Coordinates of C-alpha atoms in Angstrom, one line a residue:
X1 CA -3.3 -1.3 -9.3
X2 CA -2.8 -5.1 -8.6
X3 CA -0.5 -4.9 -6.0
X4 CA -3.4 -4.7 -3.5
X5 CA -4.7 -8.1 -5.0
X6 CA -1.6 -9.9 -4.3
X7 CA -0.7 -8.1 -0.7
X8 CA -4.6 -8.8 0.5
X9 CA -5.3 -12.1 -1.0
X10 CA -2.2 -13.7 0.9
X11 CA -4.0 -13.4 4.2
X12 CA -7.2 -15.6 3.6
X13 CA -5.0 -18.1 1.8
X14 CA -2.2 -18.0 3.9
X15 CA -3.8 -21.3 5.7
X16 CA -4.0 -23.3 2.8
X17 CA -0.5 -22.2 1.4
X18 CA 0.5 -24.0 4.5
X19 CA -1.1 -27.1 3.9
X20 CA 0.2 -27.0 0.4
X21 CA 4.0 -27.6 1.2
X22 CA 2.8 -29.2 4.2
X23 CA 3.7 -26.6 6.6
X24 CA 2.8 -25.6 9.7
X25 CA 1.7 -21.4 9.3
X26 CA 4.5 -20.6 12.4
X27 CA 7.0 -22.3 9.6
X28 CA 6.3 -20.6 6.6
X29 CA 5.7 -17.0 7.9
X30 CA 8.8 -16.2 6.6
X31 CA 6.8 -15.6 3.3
X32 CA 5.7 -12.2 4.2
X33 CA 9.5 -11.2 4.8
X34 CA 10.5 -12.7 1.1
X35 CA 7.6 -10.7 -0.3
X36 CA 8.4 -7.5 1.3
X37 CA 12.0 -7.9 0.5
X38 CA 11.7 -8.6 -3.1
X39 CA 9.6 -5.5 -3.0
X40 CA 12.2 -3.0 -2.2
X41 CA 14.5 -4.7 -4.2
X42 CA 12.2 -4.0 -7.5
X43 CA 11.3 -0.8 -5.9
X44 CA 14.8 0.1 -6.7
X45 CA 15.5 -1.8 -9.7
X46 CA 12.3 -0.4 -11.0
X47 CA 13.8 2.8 -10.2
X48 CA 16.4 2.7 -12.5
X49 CA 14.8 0.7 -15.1
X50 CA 11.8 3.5 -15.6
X51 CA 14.4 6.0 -16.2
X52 CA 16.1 4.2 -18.9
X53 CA 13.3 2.2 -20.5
X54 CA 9.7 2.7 -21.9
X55 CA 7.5 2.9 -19.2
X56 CA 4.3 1.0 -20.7
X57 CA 7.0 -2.2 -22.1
X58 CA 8.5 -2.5 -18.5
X59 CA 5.1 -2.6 -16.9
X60 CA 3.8 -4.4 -19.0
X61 CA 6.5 -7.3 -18.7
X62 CA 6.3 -6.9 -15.2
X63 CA 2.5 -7.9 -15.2
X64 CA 3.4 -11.0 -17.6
X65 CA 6.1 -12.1 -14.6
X66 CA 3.4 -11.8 -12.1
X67 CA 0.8 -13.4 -13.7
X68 CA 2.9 -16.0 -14.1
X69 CA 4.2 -16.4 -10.6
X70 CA 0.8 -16.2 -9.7
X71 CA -0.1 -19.6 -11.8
X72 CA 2.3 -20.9 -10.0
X73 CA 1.6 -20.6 -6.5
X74 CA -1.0 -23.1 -6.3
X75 CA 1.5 -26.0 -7.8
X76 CA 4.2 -25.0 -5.2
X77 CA 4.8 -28.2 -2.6
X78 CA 8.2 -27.3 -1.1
X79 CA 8.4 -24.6 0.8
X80 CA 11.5 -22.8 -0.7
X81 CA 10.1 -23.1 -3.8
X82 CA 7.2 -20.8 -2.6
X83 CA 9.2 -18.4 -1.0
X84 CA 11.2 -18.2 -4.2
X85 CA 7.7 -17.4 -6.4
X86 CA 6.9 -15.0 -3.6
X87 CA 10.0 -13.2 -3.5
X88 CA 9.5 -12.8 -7.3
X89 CA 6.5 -11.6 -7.1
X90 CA 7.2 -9.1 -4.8
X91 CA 10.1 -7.8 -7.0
X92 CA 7.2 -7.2 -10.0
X93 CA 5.3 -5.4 -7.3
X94 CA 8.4 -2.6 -6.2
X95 CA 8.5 -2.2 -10.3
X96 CA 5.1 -1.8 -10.8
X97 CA 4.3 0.1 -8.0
X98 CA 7.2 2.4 -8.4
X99 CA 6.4 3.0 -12.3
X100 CA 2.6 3.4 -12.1
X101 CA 3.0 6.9 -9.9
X102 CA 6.0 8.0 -12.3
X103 CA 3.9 7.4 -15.4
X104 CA 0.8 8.9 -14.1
X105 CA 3.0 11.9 -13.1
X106 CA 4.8 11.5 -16.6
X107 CA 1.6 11.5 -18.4
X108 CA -0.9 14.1 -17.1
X109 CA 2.1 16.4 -15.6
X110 CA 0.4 19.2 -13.1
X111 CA -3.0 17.8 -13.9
X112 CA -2.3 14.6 -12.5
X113 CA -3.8 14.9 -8.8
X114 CA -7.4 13.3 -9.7
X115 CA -5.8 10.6 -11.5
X116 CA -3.1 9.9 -8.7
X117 CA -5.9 9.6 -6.5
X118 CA -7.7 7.2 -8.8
X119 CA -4.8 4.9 -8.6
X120 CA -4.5 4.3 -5.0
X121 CA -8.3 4.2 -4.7
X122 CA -8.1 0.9 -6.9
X123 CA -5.3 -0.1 -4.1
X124 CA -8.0 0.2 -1.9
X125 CA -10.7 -1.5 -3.7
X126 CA -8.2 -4.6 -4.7
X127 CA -7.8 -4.7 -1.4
X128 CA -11.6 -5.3 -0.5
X129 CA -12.2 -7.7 -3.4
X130 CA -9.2 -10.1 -3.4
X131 CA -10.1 -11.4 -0.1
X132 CA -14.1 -11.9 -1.5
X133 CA -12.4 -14.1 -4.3
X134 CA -10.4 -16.0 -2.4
X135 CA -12.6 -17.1 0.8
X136 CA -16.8 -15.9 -0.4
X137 CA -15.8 -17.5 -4.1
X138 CA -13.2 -20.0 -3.7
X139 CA -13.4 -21.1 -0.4
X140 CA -12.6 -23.9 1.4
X141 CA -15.7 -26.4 2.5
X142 CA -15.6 -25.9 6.1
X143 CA -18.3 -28.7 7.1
X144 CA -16.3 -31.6 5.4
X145 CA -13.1 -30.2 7.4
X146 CA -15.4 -30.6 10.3
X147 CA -17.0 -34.0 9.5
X148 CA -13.3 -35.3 8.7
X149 CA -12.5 -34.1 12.4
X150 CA -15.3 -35.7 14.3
X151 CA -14.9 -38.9 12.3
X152 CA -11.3 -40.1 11.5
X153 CA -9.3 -41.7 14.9
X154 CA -6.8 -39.0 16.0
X155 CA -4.4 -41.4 15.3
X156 CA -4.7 -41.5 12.0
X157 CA -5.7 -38.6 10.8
X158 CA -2.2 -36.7 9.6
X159 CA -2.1 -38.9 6.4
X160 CA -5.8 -38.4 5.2
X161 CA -6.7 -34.9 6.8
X162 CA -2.9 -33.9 4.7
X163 CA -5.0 -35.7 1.5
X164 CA -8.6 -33.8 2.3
X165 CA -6.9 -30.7 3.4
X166 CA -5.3 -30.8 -0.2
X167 CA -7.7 -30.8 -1.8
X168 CA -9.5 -28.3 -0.2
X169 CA -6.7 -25.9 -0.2
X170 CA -6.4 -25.9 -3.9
X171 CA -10.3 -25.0 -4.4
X172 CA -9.0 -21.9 -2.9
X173 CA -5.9 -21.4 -4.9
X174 CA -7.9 -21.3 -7.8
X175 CA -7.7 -17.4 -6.4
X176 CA -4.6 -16.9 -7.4
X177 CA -5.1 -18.6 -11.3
X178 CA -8.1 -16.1 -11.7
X179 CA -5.9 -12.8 -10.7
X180 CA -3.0 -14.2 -12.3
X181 CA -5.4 -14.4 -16.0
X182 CA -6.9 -10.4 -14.9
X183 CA -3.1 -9.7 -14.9
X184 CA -1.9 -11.5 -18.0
X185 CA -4.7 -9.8 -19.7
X186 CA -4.2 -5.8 -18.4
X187 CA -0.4 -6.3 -19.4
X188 CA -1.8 -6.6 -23.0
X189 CA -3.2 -3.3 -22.9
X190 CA 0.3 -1.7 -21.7
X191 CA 1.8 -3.5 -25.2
X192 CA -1.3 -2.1 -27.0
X193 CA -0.1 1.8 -25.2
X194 CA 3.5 0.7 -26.5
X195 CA 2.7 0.2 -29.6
X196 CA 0.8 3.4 -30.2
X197 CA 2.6 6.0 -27.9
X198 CA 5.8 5.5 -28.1
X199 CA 7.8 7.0 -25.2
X200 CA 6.2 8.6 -22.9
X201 CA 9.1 9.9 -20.9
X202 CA 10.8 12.3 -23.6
X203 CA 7.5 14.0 -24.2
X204 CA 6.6 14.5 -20.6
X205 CA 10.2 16.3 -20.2
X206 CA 9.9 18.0 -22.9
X207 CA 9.7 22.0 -22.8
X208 CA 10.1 21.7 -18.4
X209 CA 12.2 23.7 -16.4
X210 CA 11.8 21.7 -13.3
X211 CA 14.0 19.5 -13.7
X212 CA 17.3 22.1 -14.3
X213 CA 17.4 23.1 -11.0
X214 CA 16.8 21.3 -7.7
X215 CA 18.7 23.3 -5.1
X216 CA 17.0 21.4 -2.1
X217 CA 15.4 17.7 -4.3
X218 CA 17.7 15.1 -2.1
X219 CA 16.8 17.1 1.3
X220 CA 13.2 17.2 0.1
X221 CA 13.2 13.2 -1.2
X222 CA 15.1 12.0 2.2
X223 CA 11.9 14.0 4.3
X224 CA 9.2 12.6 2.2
X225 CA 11.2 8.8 2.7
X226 CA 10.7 9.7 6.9
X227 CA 7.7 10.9 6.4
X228 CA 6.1 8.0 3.9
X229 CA 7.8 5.3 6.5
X230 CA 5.6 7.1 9.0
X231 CA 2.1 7.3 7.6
X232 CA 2.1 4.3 5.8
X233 CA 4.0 2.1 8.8
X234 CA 1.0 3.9 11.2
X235 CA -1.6 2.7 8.3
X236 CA -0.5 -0.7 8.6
X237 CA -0.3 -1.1 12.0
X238 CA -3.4 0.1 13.0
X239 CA -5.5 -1.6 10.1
X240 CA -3.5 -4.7 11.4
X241 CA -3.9 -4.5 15.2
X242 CA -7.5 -2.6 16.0
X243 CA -8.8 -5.9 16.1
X244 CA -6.7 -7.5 18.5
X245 CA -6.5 -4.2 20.8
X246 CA -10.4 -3.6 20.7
X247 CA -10.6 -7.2 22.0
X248 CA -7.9 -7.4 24.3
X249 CA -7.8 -3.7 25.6
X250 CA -11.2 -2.3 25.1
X251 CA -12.6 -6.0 25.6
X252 CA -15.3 -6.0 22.7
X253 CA -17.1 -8.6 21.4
X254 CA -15.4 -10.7 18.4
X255 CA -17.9 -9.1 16.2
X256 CA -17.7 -5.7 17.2
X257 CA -13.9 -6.0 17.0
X258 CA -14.1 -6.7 13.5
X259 CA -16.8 -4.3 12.9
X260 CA -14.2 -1.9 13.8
X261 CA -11.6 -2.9 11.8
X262 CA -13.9 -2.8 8.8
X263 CA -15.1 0.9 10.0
X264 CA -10.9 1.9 9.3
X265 CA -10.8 0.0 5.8
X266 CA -14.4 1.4 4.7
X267 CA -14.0 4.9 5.8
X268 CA -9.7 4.5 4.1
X269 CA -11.5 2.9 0.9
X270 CA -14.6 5.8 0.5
X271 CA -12.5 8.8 1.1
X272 CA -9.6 8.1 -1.4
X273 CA -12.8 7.6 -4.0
X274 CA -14.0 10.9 -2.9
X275 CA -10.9 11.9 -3.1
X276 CA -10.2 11.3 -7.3
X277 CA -12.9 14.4 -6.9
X278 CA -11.7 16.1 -4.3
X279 CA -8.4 16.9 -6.1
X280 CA -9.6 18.6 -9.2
X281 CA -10.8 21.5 -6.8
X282 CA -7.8 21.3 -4.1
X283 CA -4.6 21.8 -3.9
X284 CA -2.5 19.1 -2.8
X285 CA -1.2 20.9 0.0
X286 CA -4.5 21.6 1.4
X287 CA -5.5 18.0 1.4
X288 CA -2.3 16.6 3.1
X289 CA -3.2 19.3 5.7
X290 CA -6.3 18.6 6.4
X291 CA -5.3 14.8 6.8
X292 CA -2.8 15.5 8.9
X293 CA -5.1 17.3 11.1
X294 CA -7.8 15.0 11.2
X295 CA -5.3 12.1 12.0
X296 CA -3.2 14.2 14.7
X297 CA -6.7 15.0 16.0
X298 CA -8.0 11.5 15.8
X299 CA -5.2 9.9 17.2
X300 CA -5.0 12.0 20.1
X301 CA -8.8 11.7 21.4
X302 CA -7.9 7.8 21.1
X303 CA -5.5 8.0 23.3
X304 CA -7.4 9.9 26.0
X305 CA -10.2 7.8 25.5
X306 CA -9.4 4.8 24.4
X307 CA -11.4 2.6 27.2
X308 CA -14.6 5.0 25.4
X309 CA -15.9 2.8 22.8
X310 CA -18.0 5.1 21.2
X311 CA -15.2 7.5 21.0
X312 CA -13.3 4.5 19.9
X313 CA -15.8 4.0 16.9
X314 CA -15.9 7.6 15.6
X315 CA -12.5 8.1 16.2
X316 CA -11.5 5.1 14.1
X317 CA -13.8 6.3 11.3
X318 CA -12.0 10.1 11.1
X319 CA -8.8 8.1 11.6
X320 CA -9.2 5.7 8.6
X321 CA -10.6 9.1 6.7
X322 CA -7.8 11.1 7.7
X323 CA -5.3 8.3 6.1
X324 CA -6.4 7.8 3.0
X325 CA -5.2 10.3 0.7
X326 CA -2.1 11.7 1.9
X327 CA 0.3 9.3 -0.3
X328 CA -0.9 10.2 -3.6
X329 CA -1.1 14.1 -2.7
X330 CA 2.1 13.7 -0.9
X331 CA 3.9 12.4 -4.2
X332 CA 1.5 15.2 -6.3
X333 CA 2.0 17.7 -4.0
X334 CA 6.4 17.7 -4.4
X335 CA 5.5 17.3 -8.3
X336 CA 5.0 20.9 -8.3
X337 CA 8.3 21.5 -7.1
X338 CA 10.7 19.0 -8.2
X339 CA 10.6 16.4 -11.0
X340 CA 10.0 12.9 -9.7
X341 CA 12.4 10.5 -11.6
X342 CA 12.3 6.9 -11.3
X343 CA 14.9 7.3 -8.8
X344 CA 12.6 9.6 -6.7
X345 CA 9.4 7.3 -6.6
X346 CA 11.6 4.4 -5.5
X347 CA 13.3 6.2 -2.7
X348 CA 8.9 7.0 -1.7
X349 CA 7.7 3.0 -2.0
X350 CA 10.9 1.4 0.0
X351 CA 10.2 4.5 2.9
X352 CA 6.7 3.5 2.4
X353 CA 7.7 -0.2 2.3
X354 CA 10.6 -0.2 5.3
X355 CA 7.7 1.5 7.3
X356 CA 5.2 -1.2 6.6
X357 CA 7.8 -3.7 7.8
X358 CA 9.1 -2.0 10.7
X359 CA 6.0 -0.3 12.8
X360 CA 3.7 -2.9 12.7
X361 CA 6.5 -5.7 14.1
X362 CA 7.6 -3.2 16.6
X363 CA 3.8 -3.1 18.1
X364 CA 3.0 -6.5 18.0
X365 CA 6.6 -6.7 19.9
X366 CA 5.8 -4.2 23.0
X367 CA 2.0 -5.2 22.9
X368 CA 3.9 -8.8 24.2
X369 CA 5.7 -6.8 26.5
X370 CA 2.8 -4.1 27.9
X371 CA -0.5 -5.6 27.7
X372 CA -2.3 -3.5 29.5
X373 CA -1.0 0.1 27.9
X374 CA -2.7 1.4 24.5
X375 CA 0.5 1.6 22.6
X376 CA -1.4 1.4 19.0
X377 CA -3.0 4.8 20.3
X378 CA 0.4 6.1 21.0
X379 CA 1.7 4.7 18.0
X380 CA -0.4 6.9 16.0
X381 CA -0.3 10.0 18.0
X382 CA 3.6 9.7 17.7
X383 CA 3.5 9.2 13.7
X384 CA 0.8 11.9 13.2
X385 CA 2.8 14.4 15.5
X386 CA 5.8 13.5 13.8
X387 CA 4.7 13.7 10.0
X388 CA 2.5 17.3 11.1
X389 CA 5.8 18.6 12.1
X390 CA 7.8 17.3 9.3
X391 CA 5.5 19.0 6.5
X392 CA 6.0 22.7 7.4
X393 CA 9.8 21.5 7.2
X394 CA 8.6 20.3 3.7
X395 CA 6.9 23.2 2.6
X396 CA 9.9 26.1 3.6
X397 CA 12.4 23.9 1.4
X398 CA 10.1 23.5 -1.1
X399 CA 9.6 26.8 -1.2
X400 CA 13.1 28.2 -1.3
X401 CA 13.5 25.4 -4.2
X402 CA 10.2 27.3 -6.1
X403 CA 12.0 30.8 -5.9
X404 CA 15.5 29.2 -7.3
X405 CA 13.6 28.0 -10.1
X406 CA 11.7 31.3 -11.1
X407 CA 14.8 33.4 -11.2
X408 CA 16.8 31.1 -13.2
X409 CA 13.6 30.1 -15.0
X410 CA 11.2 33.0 -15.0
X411 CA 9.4 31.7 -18.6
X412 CA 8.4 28.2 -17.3
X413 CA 6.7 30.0 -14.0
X414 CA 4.5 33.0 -15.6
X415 CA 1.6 31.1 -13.9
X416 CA 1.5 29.7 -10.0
X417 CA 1.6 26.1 -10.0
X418 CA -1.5 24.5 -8.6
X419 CA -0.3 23.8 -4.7
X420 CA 2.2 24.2 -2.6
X421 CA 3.5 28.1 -4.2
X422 CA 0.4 30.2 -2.0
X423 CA -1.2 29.0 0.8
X424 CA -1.7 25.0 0.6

């Protein structure tokens, strides 16, 4: 999944991307909004391009237009220019993001819970190697930066530090040419799936009854948008903010503020690989359950104790856990009622997208405003109360949606489907 190379690698870099249009970082921020727009917009083209075109051509095209944008990055000396590859490249991400869950769904059918799993565990492991790449690998030569600072009058240092800092920012950038060749060269294994599958589409459909009768799909889709803006804007906010609150609130040391934040990722990262095993044994339903209870759980000793930094440390741990796998058994789990259409997956990544945008601006808003009040802690409670309520809701439509389908369709339901039919 190579979305998580481009959303993680933009972080380490995002210093030298300034000093590449010659930009302060306050002045270019404006970056991460492009990105995150273009990406609901290609959520939602992608959307209705899956539905209407093969699946491997459009992804693989996709990955071509990334690459490419990707090769470009480093050459970018204008700003606008910049914000014009990023917004591009975060259109290719809403397609490719949106189309790898439909195909995966498309391709495996009721068996594809271990394999949905797999995909969003390789989210999580982009995630942890992009920035390795980009700062361990390609890094910038921090002693010269330094000797160039206690050497050159202050006076005149913008013209050669902008020369120096240059050049030093594009031995980083060579990040972005070596995921940009990884991608060119995946997208030639989605022509190589083209060439020999076919579509993929008319033979998943093929023989289903699902899809004939959806009595309750758009109330079910509009729940799982709420309830994917709340998980994954809680996500994001937290893996974005325990830092800052475990220094400023909790007052840790630097070092064991980051150890923390690393604890959320690590524990988020192992569990969705355990996970890819995990779900050939469990239902769905039984794994977003016990998530939801480990995160409600969680989330709620953090806020009683959130002073308690041992409580803070375990708690972070079954909170990252708790996280990791309810998207990908959220969009398996409604499989087994309802067929997921481009349309559908699209509606999931801009919920998941608008709550990505949304929560984490909205706490590092009131932490500006109430310093001194654990409002991450109460950001998660709220989301994890919010989303443990909103499943049952899930589960009784879904269920009314399961008998509909076995009296009109009584043939395609001889069996129980895997979750969400008995007890999750």
């Amino acid at each position: 999944k190579h979305s998580s190379f481009l959303i993680s690698v933009l972080g380490p870099t995002f210093e030298d991307l300034a000093l590449n249009v010659k930009k302060n970082i306050s002045n270019i921020s404006y970056i991460f909004i492009g990105r995150a727009g273009g990406y609901i917009g290609g959520s939602l083209i992608g959307g209705v391009l899956f539905d209407c075109m093969n699946p491997h051509l459009l992804l693989g095209f996709s990955m071509i237009l990334t690459a490419l944008g990707m090769y470009a990055i480093p050459f970018c000396k204008q700003a606008a220019l910049l914000t014009a590859f990023m917004v591009s490249i975060g259109v290719s991400m809403g397609v490719l993001d949106t189309g790898g869950n439909v195909l995966i769904l498309n391709t495996w059918g009721d068996q594809a819970g271990p394999h949905m799993q797999a995909l969003h565990f390789s989210f999580a492991a982009g995630a942890f190697v992009s920035p390795i790449i980009a700062k361990l690998v390609f890094g910038s030569d921090e002693k010269g930066t330094q000797l160039l600072d206690a050497t050159l009058p202050v006076t005149k240092a913008p013209a050669p530090e902008t020369a120096f800092n240059l050049k030093s920012s594009l031995k980083s950038m060579w990040a972005y040419i070596v995921i940009g060749s990884f991608l060119f060269l995946v997208s030639f294994l989605f022509f190589l799936l083209y060439s020999r599958c076919g579509t993929v589409k008319d033979q998943s459909h093929s023989g289903s009854g699902k899809q004939l009768v959806a009595k309750h799909h758009l109330a079910l889709v509009f729940l799982l948008f709420l309830f994917f803006f709340a998980y994954v804007g809680a996500e994001v906010a937290y893996g974005s903010f325990i830092f800052t609150f475990a220094k400023d609130f909790s007052h840790m040391p630097e070092a064991q503020a980051a150890g923390l934040n690393s604890l959320f990722w690590g524990t988020f990262a192992a569990t969705r690989g355990f996970a890819i095993f995990f779900a050939t044994c469990m239902y769905p339903g039984t794994m977003i359950l016990l998530c939801l209870l480990g995160s409600t759980l969680s989330s709620l000793l953090l806020c009683l104790f959130s002073n308690h930094k041992v409580a803070l440390w375990v708690c972070t741990g079954v909170y990252g856990a708790s996280m990791a796998t309810t998207f990908p058994s959220g969009i398996s789990w409604l499989e087994q009622y309802t067929t997921i259409t481009g349309h559908t997956a699209a509606a999931f990544v801009v919920g998941a997208a608008l709550g990505e945008m949304v929560l984490p601006a909205l706490v590092g808003f009131l932490l500006g405003r109430f310093p001194n009040q654990p409002l991450l802690m109460y950001l998660s409670l709220l989301t994890s109360t919010f989303t443990a309520i909103i499943f049952p809701v899930m589960y009784k439509l879904a269920s009314g949606l399961l008998k509909t389908i076995q009296m009109k369709a009584p043939q395609v339901w001889s069996r129980p489907p895997r979750s969400g039919a008995g007890p999750p």
